[in-house]
Amino acid sequence: MQNPDIDHIERSRQYRSELSAASAVPGTSLVVYERGHGTALMIAEAAGQAGAKTALFVVPKPARELYMDQLRHMGFTAIVVSGKKGAMEEICRHAAAYQDGKPAVFIAAPNDMVKAGHWCDAWKQQTPFGFVAVLDAENFRNMNSEKNQGLKDVITRAGNAVLLVGHDTDPVKTRALARAWDLHIVTILPRPAHAVASGCEAMAMDAD
């Protein structure tokens, strides 16, 4: 009989792989997922699959240090945007010039997207991030806000991004996000325990 803990770890690993593959699809994806399976690791893996040397991970401000610590613990280069004046612009310059052999993940708060968008407007020939991931993306459904416009500019420059929404989020907000960004909703949830050995039912996708 298989150890339940080992079984859970394996299911989480498989689930992360499915999420990474869906998130790395060229263009911008809107993915509804289940939290708690290693989101930071999944984002780093998705960026790698997308071939990005630099990735931007947009997370709620209080969670930035937590995700940085998790990524560094797993051996990734992770850099947090500080709250100092000019910090986001400096991160964009750093990312655009980044030449290290190891991919880097830059972690920013939603409000940092205003400055990131301004930087992209000012430096049209440079691409700071090759991949962008946005946690709690349902909060980016107002396309008239400067924060949203900044994020859109960064994502357009990157050419590869994923908007992540927890499956426990109000579906009304998720649908509003999909309409605002003109995207289909892709829902990927973990397979039940009895289906782990099967390649079937690997992904459940809903278009809305």
mmCIF file of C-alpha atoms in Angstrom:
data_model
loop_
_atom_site.group_PDB
_atom_site.id
_atom_site.type_symbol
_atom_site.label_atom_id
_atom_site.label_comp_id
_atom_site.label_asym_id
_atom_site.label_seq_id
_atom_site.Cartn_x
_atom_site.Cartn_y
_atom_site.Cartn_z
ATOM 1 C CA MET A 1 0.000 0.000 0.000
ATOM 2 C CA GLN A 2 1.418 3.382 -1.006
ATOM 3 C CA ASN A 3 2.341 5.898 1.676
ATOM 4 C CA PRO A 4 -0.367 8.635 1.697
ATOM 5 C CA ASP A 5 2.256 11.363 2.163
ATOM 6 C CA ILE A 6 4.269 10.149 -0.825
ATOM 7 C CA ASP A 7 1.068 9.881 -2.847
ATOM 8 C CA HIS A 8 0.159 13.487 -1.986
ATOM 9 C CA ILE A 9 3.631 14.756 -2.921
ATOM 10 C CA GLU A 10 3.489 12.936 -6.259
ATOM 11 C CA ARG A 11 0.031 14.292 -7.040
ATOM 12 C CA SER A 12 1.202 17.832 -6.221
ATOM 13 C CA ARG A 13 4.223 17.359 -8.475
ATOM 14 C CA GLN A 14 2.064 16.158 -11.357
ATOM 15 C CA TYR A 15 -0.386 18.980 -10.784
ATOM 16 C CA ARG A 16 2.396 21.575 -10.857
ATOM 17 C CA SER A 17 3.615 20.103 -14.130
ATOM 18 C CA GLU A 18 0.138 20.470 -15.649
ATOM 19 C CA LEU A 19 -0.143 24.053 -14.421
ATOM 20 C CA SER A 20 3.331 24.917 -15.676
ATOM 21 C CA ALA A 21 2.566 23.564 -19.142
ATOM 22 C CA ALA A 22 -0.675 25.538 -19.366
ATOM 23 C CA SER A 23 0.958 28.711 -18.020
ATOM 24 C CA ALA A 24 3.866 28.542 -20.477
ATOM 25 C CA VAL A 25 1.626 28.575 -23.551
ATOM 26 C CA PRO A 26 2.632 31.520 -25.812
ATOM 27 C CA GLY A 27 0.518 34.620 -25.376
ATOM 28 C CA THR A 28 -1.540 35.407 -22.271
ATOM 29 C CA SER A 29 -3.474 32.707 -20.418
ATOM 30 C CA LEU A 30 -6.096 32.980 -17.678
ATOM 31 C CA VAL A 31 -5.808 29.931 -15.424
ATOM 32 C CA VAL A 32 -8.088 29.016 -12.530
ATOM 33 C CA TYR A 33 -6.200 26.704 -10.184
ATOM 34 C CA GLU A 34 -6.060 25.214 -6.689
ATOM 35 C CA ARG A 35 -3.620 26.890 -4.322
ATOM 36 C CA GLY A 36 -1.274 25.028 -2.010
ATOM 37 C CA HIS A 37 0.753 22.904 -4.424
ATOM 38 C CA GLY A 38 3.834 25.112 -4.761
ATOM 39 C CA THR A 39 2.755 28.143 -6.772
ATOM 40 C CA ALA A 40 6.183 29.804 -6.686
ATOM 41 C CA LEU A 41 7.888 26.668 -7.996
ATOM 42 C CA MET A 42 5.227 26.273 -10.680
ATOM 43 C CA ILE A 43 5.816 29.850 -11.886
ATOM 44 C CA ALA A 44 9.572 29.337 -12.056
ATOM 45 C CA GLU A 45 9.094 26.102 -14.001
ATOM 46 C CA ALA A 46 6.628 27.751 -16.388
ATOM 47 C CA ALA A 47 9.067 30.584 -17.075
ATOM 48 C CA GLY A 48 11.742 28.014 -17.871
ATOM 49 C CA GLN A 49 9.434 26.149 -20.231
ATOM 50 C CA ALA A 50 8.646 29.447 -21.946
ATOM 51 C CA GLY A 51 12.369 29.972 -22.485
ATOM 52 C CA ALA A 52 12.507 33.145 -20.382
ATOM 53 C CA LYS A 53 15.725 34.335 -18.763
ATOM 54 C CA THR A 54 13.794 36.770 -16.590
ATOM 55 C CA ALA A 55 10.315 36.437 -15.098
ATOM 56 C CA LEU A 56 8.104 38.888 -13.232
ATOM 57 C CA PHE A 57 5.898 37.480 -10.465
ATOM 58 C CA VAL A 58 3.206 39.962 -9.351
ATOM 59 C CA VAL A 59 1.890 39.082 -5.879
ATOM 60 C CA PRO A 60 0.122 40.882 -3.001
ATOM 61 C CA LYS A 61 2.620 43.118 -1.232
ATOM 62 C CA PRO A 62 2.676 41.194 2.101
ATOM 63 C CA ALA A 63 3.554 37.946 0.271
ATOM 64 C CA ARG A 64 6.628 39.172 -1.623
ATOM 65 C CA GLU A 65 9.261 38.134 0.925
ATOM 66 C CA LEU A 66 7.602 34.743 1.448
ATOM 67 C CA TYR A 67 7.779 33.878 -2.240
ATOM 68 C CA MET A 68 11.333 35.163 -2.493
ATOM 69 C CA ASP A 69 12.400 32.917 0.389
ATOM 70 C CA GLN A 70 10.636 29.902 -1.139
ATOM 71 C CA LEU A 71 12.279 30.388 -4.517
ATOM 72 C CA ARG A 72 15.729 30.941 -3.069
ATOM 73 C CA HIS A 73 15.329 27.865 -0.885
ATOM 74 C CA MET A 74 14.659 25.877 -4.072
ATOM 75 C CA GLY A 75 17.809 27.245 -5.698
ATOM 76 C CA PHE A 76 16.305 29.947 -7.909
ATOM 77 C CA THR A 77 17.565 33.501 -8.246
ATOM 78 C CA ALA A 78 14.783 35.646 -6.767
ATOM 79 C CA ILE A 79 14.793 39.425 -6.310
ATOM 80 C CA VAL A 80 12.081 41.504 -4.603
ATOM 81 C CA VAL A 81 11.227 45.042 -5.647
ATOM 82 C CA SER A 82 11.794 47.223 -2.580
ATOM 83 C CA GLY A 83 9.398 49.951 -1.594
ATOM 84 C CA LYS A 84 11.984 52.681 -2.224
ATOM 85 C CA LYS A 85 11.425 55.397 -4.782
ATOM 86 C CA GLY A 86 12.644 54.329 -8.227
ATOM 87 C CA ALA A 87 12.923 50.650 -7.205
ATOM 88 C CA MET A 88 10.643 49.285 -9.957
ATOM 89 C CA GLU A 89 12.455 51.258 -12.643
ATOM 90 C CA GLU A 90 15.777 49.928 -11.339
ATOM 91 C CA ILE A 91 14.429 46.359 -11.450
ATOM 92 C CA CYS A 92 13.316 46.861 -15.048
ATOM 93 C CA ARG A 93 16.796 48.128 -15.994
ATOM 94 C CA HIS A 94 18.393 45.215 -14.158
ATOM 95 C CA ALA A 95 16.115 42.666 -15.829
ATOM 96 C CA ALA A 96 16.594 44.134 -19.309
ATOM 97 C CA ALA A 97 20.381 43.886 -18.937
ATOM 98 C CA TYR A 98 20.376 40.528 -17.136
ATOM 99 C CA GLN A 99 22.968 38.159 -18.606
ATOM 100 C CA ASP A 100 23.562 35.634 -15.823
ATOM 101 C CA GLY A 101 23.432 31.995 -16.832
ATOM 102 C CA LYS A 102 20.695 31.256 -14.297
ATOM 103 C CA PRO A 103 17.114 32.489 -14.927
ATOM 104 C CA ALA A 104 15.900 35.109 -12.442
ATOM 105 C CA VAL A 105 12.461 35.765 -10.951
ATOM 106 C CA PHE A 106 11.650 39.354 -9.990
ATOM 107 C CA ILE A 107 8.838 39.726 -7.465
ATOM 108 C CA ALA A 108 6.703 42.874 -7.415
ATOM 109 C CA ALA A 109 3.479 44.143 -5.867
ATOM 110 C CA PRO A 110 0.429 45.112 -7.972
ATOM 111 C CA ASN A 111 0.934 48.842 -7.484
ATOM 112 C CA ASP A 112 4.478 48.522 -8.882
ATOM 113 C CA MET A 113 2.898 47.938 -12.297
ATOM 114 C CA VAL A 114 2.250 51.657 -12.726
ATOM 115 C CA LYS A 115 5.998 52.371 -12.741
ATOM 116 C CA ALA A 116 6.763 49.230 -14.755
ATOM 117 C CA GLY A 117 4.360 50.396 -17.457
ATOM 118 C CA HIS A 118 5.943 53.852 -17.522
ATOM 119 C CA TRP A 119 9.380 52.261 -17.920
ATOM 120 C CA CYS A 120 8.202 50.131 -20.844
ATOM 121 C CA ASP A 121 6.734 53.220 -22.500
ATOM 122 C CA ALA A 122 10.013 55.092 -22.090
ATOM 123 C CA TRP A 123 12.267 52.250 -23.250
ATOM 124 C CA LYS A 124 10.375 50.748 -26.161
ATOM 125 C CA GLN A 125 13.336 48.798 -27.554
ATOM 126 C CA GLN A 126 14.032 46.889 -24.333
ATOM 127 C CA THR A 127 12.287 43.860 -22.865
ATOM 128 C CA PRO A 128 12.791 43.514 -19.117
ATOM 129 C CA PHE A 129 10.805 40.302 -18.571
ATOM 130 C CA GLY A 130 10.341 37.287 -20.815
ATOM 131 C CA PHE A 131 7.501 35.868 -18.737
ATOM 132 C CA VAL A 132 4.923 37.441 -16.393
ATOM 133 C CA ALA A 133 2.768 35.682 -13.791
ATOM 134 C CA VAL A 134 0.061 37.459 -11.800
ATOM 135 C CA LEU A 135 -1.329 36.017 -8.575
ATOM 136 C CA ASP A 136 -4.883 36.962 -7.510
ATOM 137 C CA ALA A 137 -5.361 38.328 -11.015
ATOM 138 C CA GLU A 138 -9.075 38.939 -10.444
ATOM 139 C CA ASN A 139 -7.975 42.263 -8.936
ATOM 140 C CA PHE A 140 -6.793 43.385 -12.383
ATOM 141 C CA ARG A 141 -10.179 43.470 -14.076
ATOM 142 C CA ASN A 142 -10.548 47.271 -14.262
ATOM 143 C CA MET A 143 -8.773 48.153 -17.487
ATOM 144 C CA ASN A 144 -9.283 51.876 -16.890
ATOM 145 C CA SER A 145 -6.894 51.889 -13.936
ATOM 146 C CA GLU A 146 -3.276 52.971 -14.365
ATOM 147 C CA LYS A 147 -2.183 49.818 -12.530
ATOM 148 C CA ASN A 148 -3.934 47.609 -15.072
ATOM 149 C CA GLN A 149 -2.646 49.575 -18.038
ATOM 150 C CA GLY A 150 0.884 49.279 -16.662
ATOM 151 C CA LEU A 151 0.532 45.516 -16.281
ATOM 152 C CA LYS A 152 -0.856 45.221 -19.794
ATOM 153 C CA ASP A 153 2.136 47.132 -21.173
ATOM 154 C CA VAL A 154 4.563 44.825 -19.344
ATOM 155 C CA ILE A 155 2.730 41.710 -20.534
ATOM 156 C CA THR A 156 2.561 42.954 -24.126
ATOM 157 C CA ARG A 157 6.320 43.534 -24.082
ATOM 158 C CA ALA A 158 6.962 40.089 -22.565
ATOM 159 C CA GLY A 159 4.745 38.250 -25.041
ATOM 160 C CA ASN A 160 4.151 35.435 -22.554
ATOM 161 C CA ALA A 161 2.069 35.674 -19.377
ATOM 162 C CA VAL A 162 -0.395 33.907 -17.106
ATOM 163 C CA LEU A 163 -3.142 35.455 -14.992
ATOM 164 C CA LEU A 164 -3.785 33.133 -12.033
ATOM 165 C CA VAL A 165 -7.087 32.994 -10.137
ATOM 166 C CA GLY A 166 -7.793 30.696 -7.188
ATOM 167 C CA HIS A 167 -10.699 28.327 -7.831
ATOM 168 C CA ASP A 168 -12.393 29.599 -4.653
ATOM 169 C CA THR A 169 -12.659 33.098 -6.153
ATOM 170 C CA ASP A 170 -16.118 34.479 -6.931
ATOM 171 C CA PRO A 171 -16.844 33.289 -10.507
ATOM 172 C CA VAL A 172 -18.374 36.680 -11.286
ATOM 173 C CA LYS A 173 -14.950 38.282 -10.774
ATOM 174 C CA THR A 174 -13.249 35.620 -12.874
ATOM 175 C CA ARG A 175 -15.660 36.142 -15.767
ATOM 176 C CA ALA A 176 -15.228 39.905 -15.499
ATOM 177 C CA LEU A 177 -11.438 39.439 -15.695
ATOM 178 C CA ALA A 178 -11.823 37.247 -18.776
ATOM 179 C CA ARG A 179 -13.987 39.872 -20.481
ATOM 180 C CA ALA A 180 -11.630 42.720 -19.564
ATOM 181 C CA TRP A 181 -8.610 40.917 -21.027
ATOM 182 C CA ASP A 182 -10.531 39.123 -23.797
ATOM 183 C CA LEU A 183 -9.310 35.703 -22.673
ATOM 184 C CA HIS A 184 -10.754 32.229 -22.321
ATOM 185 C CA ILE A 185 -10.860 30.749 -18.821
ATOM 186 C CA VAL A 186 -8.797 27.595 -18.438
ATOM 187 C CA THR A 187 -9.601 25.648 -15.256
ATOM 188 C CA ILE A 188 -7.009 23.134 -14.082
ATOM 189 C CA LEU A 189 -7.674 21.270 -10.850
ATOM 190 C CA PRO A 190 -5.821 18.327 -9.258
ATOM 191 C CA ARG A 191 -6.830 14.868 -10.345
ATOM 192 C CA PRO A 192 -8.540 12.707 -7.709
ATOM 193 C CA ALA A 193 -6.277 10.234 -5.945
ATOM 194 C CA HIS A 194 -7.637 7.222 -7.826
ATOM 195 C CA ALA A 195 -6.708 8.801 -11.162
ATOM 196 C CA VAL A 196 -3.042 9.446 -10.419
ATOM 197 C CA ALA A 197 -1.846 6.418 -12.339
ATOM 198 C CA SER A 198 -3.871 7.372 -15.373
ATOM 199 C CA GLY A 199 -2.935 9.942 -17.972
ATOM 200 C CA CYS A 200 -6.580 10.584 -18.632
ATOM 201 C CA GLU A 201 -8.438 13.484 -17.038
ATOM 202 C CA ALA A 202 -5.130 15.332 -16.663
ATOM 203 C CA MET A 203 -6.741 18.698 -17.325
ATOM 204 C CA ALA A 204 -10.282 20.044 -17.146
ATOM 205 C CA MET A 205 -10.720 23.116 -19.322
ATOM 206 C CA ASP A 206 -13.650 25.517 -19.381
ATOM 207 C CA ALA A 207 -14.038 28.218 -21.978
ATOM 208 C CA ASP A 208 -16.063 31.261 -21.005
#
